[in-house]
């Protein structure tokens, strides 16, 4: 009786267990047939960036891992990798990778590819991630890495770059020296690494640091100072670039205060052979004074003459000049090239200036303003001097009209005849020359005439020298025939009578009258309206000029009239 009951109970449990298993299996089969209508295998390739590895100890590169899932239908070819700052649209292409992205990087189905990114294009430069962090304000920010493929939609992932900051503080003191400067580097307390320097460059400046840069460690929150020796004179802008062993590159653009000085002129006074003058100009763009300490001079054979020392130094303000007397007897160094350099307290020097000492023979025209006379239009008289500083006597051998090449006949057109001499140093000779210079003015409509005068030394070997002299040919002669005091009502005037000589060639247009009062530094000037005051050849005009002559009683006046043609005349008048 009891046995039957136990068998019946066991059978019931088995049946219940089988029913549960059947329900589970049936549900699974039913789900499998039902879900097939709603779930499909992906039709295209889908790339995924699974990781970005950035080492704060080596930012010369970073690595990304890209997965092509096993359910992708095809292999994927990566054609482009770029990065951007989070929430910004500017993309920076990665242009150098390992393996190379040049022809694309293939990621097979079901595989992951590690790609090392090395160079990134920023504007027109190829940089590393470390340079973006140090020089372009990427430090501590989130970046987005983008992977592009023609076979897949773009893949993106966010990553954070290390925070590393280096402050660059420079000291270029142009008032002290253009050959030294200091640079202080400070590693930010918030930096994530201690910085190890590998190099430092200063654009346009060849300088050496007073200590070893490579291997110098700058812990977080600490600084190091380097003093450099090297000329930075003339460098208006420069870049300080700091390289580190961790790959960070820091840069700073700076403008430098400068001083611009040049030798403007070197002049020799032929009357004084014991020295010459050097004129030095400090440009208006200069930041401050330049203090001249020395001038050096080198002859064309490389020999230096004794330098000119300036003790104390001579200050030259911006936009001003100073002329320095350089004591040296140049009498025996004639026609020689000399190279001159000026040196300054601020440790810089000018570019070299080349001058020429006076030639061994110096010829002058003594009657320069009266060579051509309107009363003799077919001749001119020229007085030629062999200057006292010339080394030997000369003979005049040739006179030529430079523009036309016409040679005056030394026998028939020059008196005394050519060659004429000898003319010893300090002596002169007057020559009367036949030449229709009025016809020259008409033919060339030009009042400027250049005479080329050739001379030779008087002793063997005969050496020729040529000298050019420029003259302005006269076209009219004016004369102030009278100056009278006039008074009309309460107004006072000068009544000035001007006459053009009968032998003048041109009618003239009077431009102005200048009245200079004795002991009065500023002259009084009266300008005539354009083309209003005309005077023809041989005629006379009277001009009435307002002038309170009563104020200057007992003083002398110098009245000067000037024409547009640069013809003038003067007369002195004493006010009673």
Coordinates of C-alpha atoms in Angstrom, one line a residue:
X1 CA 0.0 0.0 0.0
X2 CA 2.7 2.4 1.0
X3 CA 4.9 1.4 -1.9
X4 CA 2.3 2.4 -4.5
X5 CA 1.9 5.8 -3.0
X6 CA 5.7 6.6 -3.3
X7 CA 5.8 5.5 -6.9
X8 CA 2.9 7.6 -7.8
X9 CA 4.6 10.7 -6.1
X10 CA 7.9 10.1 -8.0
X11 CA 6.1 9.9 -11.3
X12 CA 4.4 13.2 -10.7
X13 CA 7.7 15.0 -10.0
X14 CA 9.3 13.6 -13.2
X15 CA 6.3 14.9 -15.2
X16 CA 6.6 18.3 -13.7
X17 CA 10.3 18.5 -14.4
X18 CA 9.8 17.5 -18.0
X19 CA 7.1 20.1 -18.5
X20 CA 9.4 22.8 -17.2
X21 CA 12.2 21.8 -19.5
X22 CA 9.8 21.6 -22.5
X23 CA 8.6 25.2 -21.7
X24 CA 12.1 26.6 -21.6
X25 CA 13.2 24.8 -24.8
X26 CA 10.0 25.9 -26.5
X27 CA 10.5 29.5 -25.4
X28 CA 14.0 29.5 -26.8
X29 CA 12.9 28.1 -30.1
X30 CA 10.0 30.5 -30.3
X31 CA 12.4 33.5 -29.5
X32 CA 14.9 32.4 -32.1
X33 CA 12.2 32.3 -34.9
X34 CA 10.6 35.5 -33.7
X35 CA 13.8 37.7 -33.2
X36 CA 15.0 36.9 -36.7
X37 CA 12.4 39.3 -38.1
X38 CA 13.8 42.2 -36.0
X39 CA 17.7 41.6 -35.8
X40 CA 19.9 41.7 -38.9
X41 CA 23.7 41.4 -39.4
X42 CA 25.4 44.8 -40.1
X43 CA 25.6 45.5 -43.8
X44 CA 28.7 47.8 -43.7
X45 CA 32.0 47.9 -42.1
X46 CA 32.2 49.7 -38.7
X47 CA 35.5 50.8 -37.3
X48 CA 35.9 51.4 -33.6
X49 CA 38.8 53.2 -31.7
X50 CA 39.2 51.1 -28.6
X51 CA 42.1 53.0 -27.0
X52 CA 44.3 56.1 -27.1
X53 CA 47.7 55.8 -25.3
X54 CA 49.5 59.1 -24.5
X55 CA 52.6 58.9 -22.4
X56 CA 53.3 62.1 -20.4
X57 CA 57.0 61.0 -20.5
X58 CA 57.2 60.8 -24.3
X59 CA 54.9 63.1 -26.2
X60 CA 56.9 62.7 -29.4
X61 CA 54.2 60.3 -30.4
X62 CA 50.9 58.7 -29.3
X63 CA 49.2 55.4 -30.1
X64 CA 45.7 54.5 -31.1
X65 CA 44.1 51.1 -31.3
X66 CA 41.5 50.6 -34.1
X67 CA 39.2 47.6 -34.2
X68 CA 37.4 46.2 -37.3
X69 CA 34.7 43.9 -35.6
X70 CA 34.3 40.3 -36.7
X71 CA 30.8 41.0 -37.9
X72 CA 32.1 43.6 -40.5
X73 CA 31.5 42.4 -44.0
X74 CA 34.9 43.6 -45.4
X75 CA 38.4 44.7 -44.4
X76 CA 38.6 48.5 -43.7
X77 CA 41.3 50.9 -45.1
X78 CA 42.0 53.9 -42.9
X79 CA 42.6 56.9 -45.2
X80 CA 42.9 59.7 -42.7
X81 CA 43.6 60.4 -39.0
X82 CA 43.1 63.7 -37.4
X83 CA 42.8 65.3 -33.9
X84 CA 40.8 68.3 -32.7
X85 CA 40.3 70.1 -29.4
X86 CA 37.0 69.1 -27.7
X87 CA 34.2 71.4 -28.8
X88 CA 36.2 72.9 -31.6
X89 CA 35.8 72.3 -35.3
X90 CA 39.4 72.7 -36.5
X91 CA 41.0 69.4 -37.5
X92 CA 44.7 68.8 -37.4
X93 CA 45.8 65.9 -39.8
X94 CA 48.2 63.3 -38.6
X95 CA 50.6 63.1 -41.6
X96 CA 53.2 60.7 -40.3
X97 CA 52.3 57.3 -38.7
X98 CA 53.7 53.8 -38.2
X99 CA 52.6 51.9 -40.2
X100 CA 52.5 54.6 -42.8
X101 CA 49.2 56.2 -43.7
X102 CA 50.4 57.2 -47.1
X103 CA 48.6 54.5 -49.1
X104 CA 46.1 53.8 -46.3
X105 CA 46.2 51.4 -43.4
X106 CA 44.3 48.1 -43.8
X107 CA 42.5 46.7 -40.8
X108 CA 41.3 43.1 -41.5
X109 CA 38.0 41.7 -40.4
X110 CA 38.0 40.8 -36.7
X111 CA 41.4 42.4 -36.0
X112 CA 42.7 45.4 -34.1
X113 CA 45.5 47.6 -35.4
X114 CA 47.8 49.7 -33.2
X115 CA 48.8 52.9 -35.1
X116 CA 51.6 55.2 -33.8
X117 CA 51.0 58.8 -34.6
X118 CA 54.1 60.9 -35.0
X119 CA 53.7 64.2 -37.0
X120 CA 50.7 66.4 -37.0
X121 CA 50.1 69.3 -39.5
X122 CA 49.5 72.6 -37.8
X123 CA 49.0 75.5 -40.3
X124 CA 52.1 75.2 -42.5
X125 CA 54.3 73.3 -39.9
X126 CA 54.7 69.7 -39.1
X127 CA 54.6 69.3 -35.3
X128 CA 54.4 66.6 -32.6
X129 CA 51.7 66.3 -29.9
X130 CA 54.3 67.6 -27.5
X131 CA 54.7 70.8 -29.5
X132 CA 50.9 71.3 -29.5
X133 CA 50.9 70.9 -25.8
X134 CA 53.8 73.2 -25.1
X135 CA 53.4 75.8 -27.8
X136 CA 49.8 75.9 -28.9
X137 CA 47.8 75.8 -25.6
X138 CA 46.8 72.1 -25.7
X139 CA 48.1 71.4 -22.2
X140 CA 45.6 69.5 -20.0
X141 CA 42.8 69.7 -22.5
X142 CA 40.6 67.0 -24.0
X143 CA 41.2 66.1 -27.6
X144 CA 39.1 64.1 -30.0
X145 CA 40.8 61.5 -32.2
X146 CA 39.1 61.0 -35.6
X147 CA 39.7 58.0 -37.9
X148 CA 38.3 58.1 -41.4
X149 CA 37.8 55.3 -43.9
X150 CA 36.0 55.1 -47.2
X151 CA 34.7 51.7 -46.1
X152 CA 33.3 52.9 -42.8
X153 CA 31.7 55.8 -40.9
X154 CA 34.3 58.0 -39.0
X155 CA 35.3 56.7 -35.6
X156 CA 35.9 59.1 -32.7
X157 CA 37.2 58.9 -29.2
X158 CA 38.0 61.4 -26.5
X159 CA 41.4 61.5 -24.7
X160 CA 43.1 63.9 -22.3
X161 CA 46.6 65.2 -23.0
X162 CA 49.0 65.9 -20.1
X163 CA 49.2 69.3 -18.4
X164 CA 52.7 70.6 -18.7
X165 CA 53.5 74.3 -18.7
X166 CA 56.9 76.1 -18.9
X167 CA 57.2 79.8 -18.4
X168 CA 59.9 81.5 -20.5
X169 CA 61.1 84.9 -19.1
X170 CA 63.8 86.7 -21.1
X171 CA 66.0 89.7 -20.3
X172 CA 67.5 91.5 -23.3
X173 CA 68.9 94.8 -22.0
X174 CA 70.0 96.9 -24.9
X175 CA 71.2 99.7 -22.6
X176 CA 73.7 97.3 -21.1
X177 CA 74.9 94.9 -23.8
X178 CA 73.9 93.6 -27.2
X179 CA 76.2 90.5 -26.6
X180 CA 74.6 89.0 -23.5
X181 CA 71.1 88.1 -22.4
X182 CA 69.4 85.9 -19.8
X183 CA 66.6 83.4 -20.1
X184 CA 64.8 81.9 -17.1
X185 CA 62.7 78.8 -17.5
X186 CA 60.0 77.9 -14.8
X187 CA 58.2 74.6 -14.7
X188 CA 54.6 75.2 -13.5
X189 CA 53.7 73.7 -10.1
X190 CA 50.7 72.1 -11.8
X191 CA 52.8 70.3 -14.4
X192 CA 52.5 66.5 -14.4
X193 CA 56.2 65.8 -15.0
X194 CA 59.6 67.1 -14.2
X195 CA 61.0 68.6 -17.4
X196 CA 64.4 67.5 -18.8
X197 CA 65.8 70.0 -21.3
X198 CA 67.4 68.8 -24.5
X199 CA 68.1 72.1 -26.4
X200 CA 67.2 75.8 -26.7
X201 CA 67.3 77.9 -29.8
X202 CA 67.0 81.7 -30.2
X203 CA 66.1 82.5 -33.8
X204 CA 68.6 84.7 -35.7
X205 CA 71.0 84.7 -32.7
X206 CA 74.2 82.7 -32.6
X207 CA 74.7 82.4 -28.8
X208 CA 76.2 80.0 -26.3
X209 CA 74.8 79.4 -22.9
X210 CA 77.1 79.7 -19.8
X211 CA 76.0 76.2 -18.7
X212 CA 74.9 72.9 -20.1
X213 CA 71.4 72.9 -21.4
X214 CA 71.0 69.2 -22.4
X215 CA 70.1 67.1 -19.4
X216 CA 69.1 69.9 -17.1
X217 CA 66.1 68.9 -15.0
X218 CA 63.5 71.4 -13.9
X219 CA 61.3 69.9 -11.2
X220 CA 57.7 71.0 -10.9
X221 CA 57.4 74.5 -9.4
X222 CA 61.1 75.2 -9.9
X223 CA 63.2 77.3 -12.3
X224 CA 66.6 77.6 -13.9
X225 CA 68.4 80.6 -15.4
X226 CA 70.8 80.6 -18.3
X227 CA 73.0 83.5 -19.4
X228 CA 73.9 83.6 -23.1
X229 CA 76.8 85.2 -24.9
X230 CA 76.2 86.1 -28.5
X231 CA 75.3 89.2 -30.5
X232 CA 71.6 90.0 -30.9
X233 CA 72.2 93.5 -32.3
X234 CA 69.9 94.2 -35.3
X235 CA 67.5 91.4 -34.5
X236 CA 64.0 93.0 -34.2
X237 CA 62.0 89.9 -33.6
X238 CA 63.0 86.4 -32.5
X239 CA 61.6 83.1 -31.2
X240 CA 62.8 81.3 -28.1
X241 CA 62.3 77.6 -28.6
X242 CA 62.8 75.1 -25.8
X243 CA 63.1 71.4 -26.5
X244 CA 62.7 68.7 -23.8
X245 CA 63.5 65.0 -23.7
X246 CA 59.9 64.2 -23.0
X247 CA 59.0 65.7 -26.4
X248 CA 57.4 68.9 -25.2
X249 CA 58.4 71.9 -27.2
X250 CA 57.8 75.4 -25.8
X251 CA 58.1 78.6 -27.7
X252 CA 57.8 82.3 -27.2
X253 CA 57.8 85.1 -29.8
X254 CA 59.4 88.4 -28.6
X255 CA 60.2 91.8 -29.9
X256 CA 63.6 93.3 -29.0
X257 CA 64.5 96.9 -28.4
X258 CA 67.3 97.9 -30.7
X259 CA 69.7 100.7 -31.6
X260 CA 70.5 101.4 -35.2
X261 CA 73.6 103.5 -35.9
X262 CA 75.6 104.0 -39.1
X263 CA 78.6 106.0 -40.2
X264 CA 77.0 108.7 -42.4
X265 CA 80.0 110.4 -43.8
X266 CA 83.8 110.6 -43.8
X267 CA 85.2 113.9 -44.8
X268 CA 88.7 115.3 -45.4
X269 CA 89.5 119.0 -45.2
X270 CA 92.2 119.6 -47.9
X271 CA 93.3 122.6 -45.9
X272 CA 94.1 120.4 -42.9
X273 CA 96.0 117.2 -43.5
X274 CA 96.4 116.2 -39.9
X275 CA 92.9 114.8 -39.4
X276 CA 89.6 113.8 -41.0
X277 CA 86.1 113.8 -39.7
X278 CA 83.7 110.9 -39.1
X279 CA 80.0 111.6 -38.9
X280 CA 77.9 109.0 -37.1
X281 CA 74.0 108.9 -37.2
X282 CA 71.8 107.3 -34.6
X283 CA 68.5 106.6 -36.4
X284 CA 65.1 107.8 -35.2
X285 CA 64.0 104.2 -34.8
X286 CA 66.6 103.6 -32.1
X287 CA 65.3 102.8 -28.6
X288 CA 67.8 105.0 -26.8
X289 CA 71.3 106.6 -26.8
X290 CA 74.3 104.9 -28.3
X291 CA 77.6 105.6 -26.5
X292 CA 80.6 105.7 -28.9
X293 CA 83.8 104.4 -27.4
X294 CA 86.2 103.9 -30.3
X295 CA 86.6 104.2 -34.1
X296 CA 89.0 101.9 -36.0
X297 CA 90.4 102.6 -39.5
X298 CA 92.0 100.1 -41.8
X299 CA 94.0 100.9 -45.0
X300 CA 93.4 99.1 -48.2
X301 CA 96.5 96.9 -47.6
X302 CA 95.1 95.7 -44.3
X303 CA 97.2 97.9 -42.1
X304 CA 95.4 99.6 -39.2
X305 CA 96.1 103.2 -38.3
X306 CA 96.0 104.1 -34.6
X307 CA 92.4 104.0 -33.4
X308 CA 90.4 106.9 -32.1
X309 CA 89.4 106.4 -28.5
X310 CA 86.5 108.3 -26.9
X311 CA 87.0 108.6 -23.2
X312 CA 84.5 109.3 -21.8
X313 CA 82.1 107.7 -24.4
X314 CA 80.3 110.1 -26.6
X315 CA 76.5 109.8 -26.4
X316 CA 74.4 110.0 -29.5
X317 CA 70.6 110.5 -29.0
X318 CA 68.1 108.9 -31.4
X319 CA 67.7 110.9 -34.7
X320 CA 70.9 112.8 -34.2
X321 CA 74.4 112.9 -35.4
X322 CA 77.8 113.5 -34.0
X323 CA 81.0 114.3 -35.8
X324 CA 84.3 113.0 -34.4
X325 CA 87.7 114.3 -35.3
X326 CA 90.1 111.4 -36.2
X327 CA 93.7 112.6 -35.8
X328 CA 95.8 111.1 -38.5
X329 CA 98.2 112.8 -41.0
X330 CA 96.9 111.5 -44.4
X331 CA 99.3 113.7 -46.5
X332 CA 101.3 110.6 -47.7
X333 CA 98.3 108.3 -48.1
X334 CA 96.6 109.9 -51.1
X335 CA 93.8 108.3 -53.1
X336 CA 93.7 105.3 -50.7
X337 CA 90.7 103.3 -49.7
X338 CA 90.1 103.2 -45.9
X339 CA 87.5 101.1 -44.1
X340 CA 86.1 102.6 -40.9
X341 CA 84.1 100.9 -38.1
X342 CA 82.6 102.6 -35.0
X343 CA 82.3 100.7 -31.7
X344 CA 79.9 101.4 -28.8
X345 CA 79.6 100.9 -25.0
X346 CA 76.6 98.6 -25.6
X347 CA 78.8 96.0 -27.2
X348 CA 78.0 96.5 -30.9
X349 CA 79.6 98.1 -33.9
X350 CA 78.5 99.7 -37.1
X351 CA 78.8 98.1 -40.5
X352 CA 82.0 99.2 -42.2
X353 CA 82.1 102.4 -44.2
X354 CA 84.6 102.9 -47.0
X355 CA 86.1 106.3 -47.7
X356 CA 88.8 107.6 -50.0
X357 CA 91.6 109.9 -48.9
X358 CA 92.1 113.0 -51.1
X359 CA 93.8 112.4 -54.4
X360 CA 97.5 113.3 -54.8
X361 CA 96.5 116.1 -57.2
X362 CA 93.7 118.5 -56.2
X363 CA 92.5 121.1 -58.7
X364 CA 90.1 123.9 -57.9
X365 CA 88.3 126.7 -59.8
X366 CA 88.9 130.0 -58.0
X367 CA 86.3 132.1 -59.9
X368 CA 83.5 129.6 -59.9
X369 CA 80.7 132.3 -59.9
X370 CA 82.2 134.5 -62.5
X371 CA 83.5 132.1 -65.1
X372 CA 80.7 132.9 -67.5
X373 CA 79.9 136.6 -68.1
X374 CA 76.8 137.9 -69.9
X375 CA 78.8 140.7 -71.3
X376 CA 81.0 138.2 -73.2
X377 CA 78.8 135.5 -74.7
X378 CA 81.4 133.8 -76.8
X379 CA 84.1 133.3 -74.2
X380 CA 84.7 132.3 -70.6
X381 CA 87.5 132.9 -68.2
X382 CA 88.5 130.2 -65.8
X383 CA 91.1 130.4 -63.0
X384 CA 92.5 127.0 -62.2
X385 CA 94.5 126.4 -59.0
X386 CA 96.8 123.5 -58.2
X387 CA 95.9 123.3 -54.6
X388 CA 98.6 123.7 -52.0
X389 CA 98.0 120.2 -50.7
X390 CA 98.9 118.6 -54.1
X391 CA 102.0 116.6 -54.1
X392 CA 103.6 118.0 -57.3
X393 CA 103.2 120.5 -60.1
X394 CA 100.8 120.0 -63.0
X395 CA 100.2 120.9 -66.6
X396 CA 96.7 121.6 -68.0
X397 CA 96.4 119.4 -71.1
X398 CA 92.7 119.4 -72.1
X399 CA 89.4 121.2 -71.6
X400 CA 86.2 119.4 -72.8
X401 CA 82.5 120.2 -72.8
X402 CA 81.4 117.0 -71.1
X403 CA 77.8 116.8 -72.5
X404 CA 78.8 117.1 -76.2
X405 CA 82.3 115.8 -76.0
X406 CA 83.6 118.9 -77.7
X407 CA 87.3 119.5 -77.1
X408 CA 88.5 123.1 -77.0
X409 CA 91.3 123.5 -79.4
X410 CA 94.3 124.0 -77.2
X411 CA 96.1 126.2 -79.8
X412 CA 93.3 128.5 -81.1
X413 CA 90.6 128.4 -78.5
X414 CA 92.5 128.5 -75.2
X415 CA 94.8 131.3 -74.2
X416 CA 97.5 130.6 -73.0
X417 CA 97.8 127.5 -75.2
X418 CA 97.6 124.0 -74.0
X419 CA 99.4 122.3 -72.5
X420 CA 99.8 125.0 -69.9
X421 CA 102.2 124.8 -67.0
X422 CA 103.9 123.8 -64.9
X423 CA 101.6 125.1 -62.1
X424 CA 103.2 124.4 -58.8
X425 CA 101.2 123.5 -55.7
X426 CA 99.4 126.6 -54.4
X427 CA 99.7 128.5 -57.7
X428 CA 97.0 129.2 -60.3
X429 CA 96.5 130.0 -63.9
X430 CA 93.7 132.0 -65.7
X431 CA 92.7 130.7 -69.1
X432 CA 90.5 132.6 -71.6
X433 CA 88.5 130.1 -73.7
X434 CA 86.5 130.6 -76.9
X435 CA 83.1 128.9 -76.7
X436 CA 79.6 130.1 -77.7
X437 CA 77.8 129.1 -74.5
X438 CA 74.7 131.0 -75.4
X439 CA 74.2 128.7 -78.4
X440 CA 74.7 125.8 -75.9
X441 CA 71.7 127.0 -73.9
X442 CA 69.5 127.3 -77.0
X443 CA 70.4 123.9 -78.4
X444 CA 70.0 121.9 -75.2
X445 CA 67.6 124.2 -73.2
X446 CA 69.8 123.6 -70.3
X447 CA 71.7 126.0 -68.1
X448 CA 73.9 123.3 -66.5
X449 CA 77.3 122.9 -68.2
X450 CA 80.1 120.6 -67.0
X451 CA 83.7 121.2 -68.0
X452 CA 86.1 118.3 -67.8
X453 CA 89.6 119.5 -67.2
X454 CA 92.5 117.1 -67.7
X455 CA 95.9 117.6 -66.1
X456 CA 99.1 115.6 -65.9
X457 CA 101.9 115.6 -63.4
X458 CA 105.0 117.5 -64.4
X459 CA 107.5 114.8 -63.6
X460 CA 107.9 111.3 -64.9
X461 CA 106.1 109.1 -64.9
X462 CA 103.4 111.4 -66.2
X463 CA 100.1 110.6 -64.5
X464 CA 96.8 112.0 -65.8
X465 CA 94.0 113.3 -63.6
X466 CA 90.6 114.4 -64.7
X467 CA 88.3 116.9 -62.8
X468 CA 84.7 117.8 -63.5
X469 CA 83.3 121.2 -62.7
X470 CA 79.6 122.1 -63.0
X471 CA 78.5 125.6 -63.7
X472 CA 75.0 127.3 -64.0
X473 CA 75.1 129.5 -67.0
X474 CA 73.8 133.0 -66.5
X475 CA 70.7 134.1 -68.4
X476 CA 70.0 137.5 -66.9
X477 CA 71.4 140.1 -64.5
X478 CA 69.3 142.1 -62.1
X479 CA 70.3 145.3 -60.3
X480 CA 68.4 147.0 -57.4
X481 CA 68.9 150.6 -58.4
X482 CA 67.2 152.2 -55.4
X483 CA 65.5 151.5 -52.1
X484 CA 63.3 154.3 -50.8
X485 CA 61.1 154.7 -47.8
X486 CA 57.4 155.4 -48.5
X487 CA 54.4 156.2 -46.5
X488 CA 50.7 156.1 -47.6
X489 CA 48.4 157.2 -44.8
X490 CA 49.4 155.1 -41.7
X491 CA 51.0 152.4 -43.8
X492 CA 54.7 152.3 -44.4
X493 CA 56.5 150.7 -47.3
X494 CA 59.8 150.1 -49.1
X495 CA 59.8 151.4 -52.6
X496 CA 62.3 149.1 -54.5
X497 CA 63.4 149.7 -58.1
X498 CA 64.7 146.7 -60.0
X499 CA 66.4 146.8 -63.4
X500 CA 67.2 144.0 -65.8
X501 CA 70.4 144.6 -67.7
X502 CA 70.3 145.1 -71.5
X503 CA 72.6 142.2 -72.1
X504 CA 70.3 139.7 -70.3
X505 CA 69.1 136.8 -72.3
X506 CA 65.7 136.0 -70.7
X507 CA 62.7 137.8 -69.3
X508 CA 62.3 136.9 -65.6
X509 CA 59.5 136.2 -63.2
X510 CA 60.1 137.7 -59.8
X511 CA 59.4 135.3 -57.0
X512 CA 60.0 137.1 -53.7
X513 CA 61.8 139.9 -51.9
X514 CA 63.7 139.1 -48.7
X515 CA 64.5 141.9 -46.2
X516 CA 67.1 141.2 -43.6
X517 CA 67.3 143.7 -40.7
X518 CA 70.6 144.2 -38.9
X519 CA 70.7 142.1 -35.7
X520 CA 67.4 140.5 -36.5
X521 CA 67.8 136.7 -36.9
X522 CA 64.7 136.0 -38.9
X523 CA 64.4 137.7 -42.3
X524 CA 61.2 139.2 -43.5
X525 CA 60.0 137.6 -46.7
X526 CA 57.4 138.8 -49.3
X527 CA 56.2 136.3 -51.9
X528 CA 54.6 137.5 -55.1
X529 CA 51.6 135.8 -56.7
X530 CA 52.7 133.3 -59.3
X531 CA 53.5 134.8 -62.7
X532 CA 52.4 138.3 -61.5
X533 CA 55.8 140.2 -61.1
X534 CA 57.4 140.1 -64.6
X535 CA 60.5 141.9 -65.8
X536 CA 61.7 141.9 -69.4
X537 CA 65.2 142.3 -70.7
X538 CA 66.4 145.9 -70.3
X539 CA 63.3 147.0 -68.4
X540 CA 62.7 148.3 -64.9
X541 CA 60.0 147.6 -62.3
X542 CA 59.1 149.3 -59.1
X543 CA 57.8 147.2 -56.2
X544 CA 56.0 148.5 -53.1
X545 CA 56.6 146.2 -50.1
X546 CA 54.8 146.7 -46.7
X547 CA 57.5 147.4 -44.1
X548 CA 57.4 149.3 -40.8
X549 CA 60.8 150.9 -41.3
X550 CA 60.2 153.4 -38.4
X551 CA 60.7 150.5 -35.9
X552 CA 64.2 149.9 -37.3
X553 CA 65.6 153.5 -37.4
X554 CA 69.3 153.6 -37.5
X555 CA 69.7 150.0 -38.7
X556 CA 71.0 148.6 -42.0
X557 CA 68.7 146.6 -44.3
X558 CA 69.8 144.1 -46.9
X559 CA 67.1 143.8 -49.6
X560 CA 67.4 140.8 -51.9
X561 CA 65.2 140.0 -54.9
X562 CA 65.0 136.4 -56.3
X563 CA 63.4 135.2 -59.5
X564 CA 61.8 131.9 -60.4
X565 CA 64.9 131.4 -62.7
X566 CA 67.2 131.6 -59.6
X567 CA 68.6 135.0 -60.7
X568 CA 69.0 137.4 -57.8
X569 CA 70.3 140.8 -56.7
X570 CA 71.0 142.5 -53.3
X571 CA 71.4 146.0 -52.0
X572 CA 72.2 147.4 -48.5
X573 CA 70.2 150.4 -47.3
X574 CA 70.6 152.4 -44.1
X575 CA 67.4 153.6 -42.4
X576 CA 67.9 157.1 -41.2

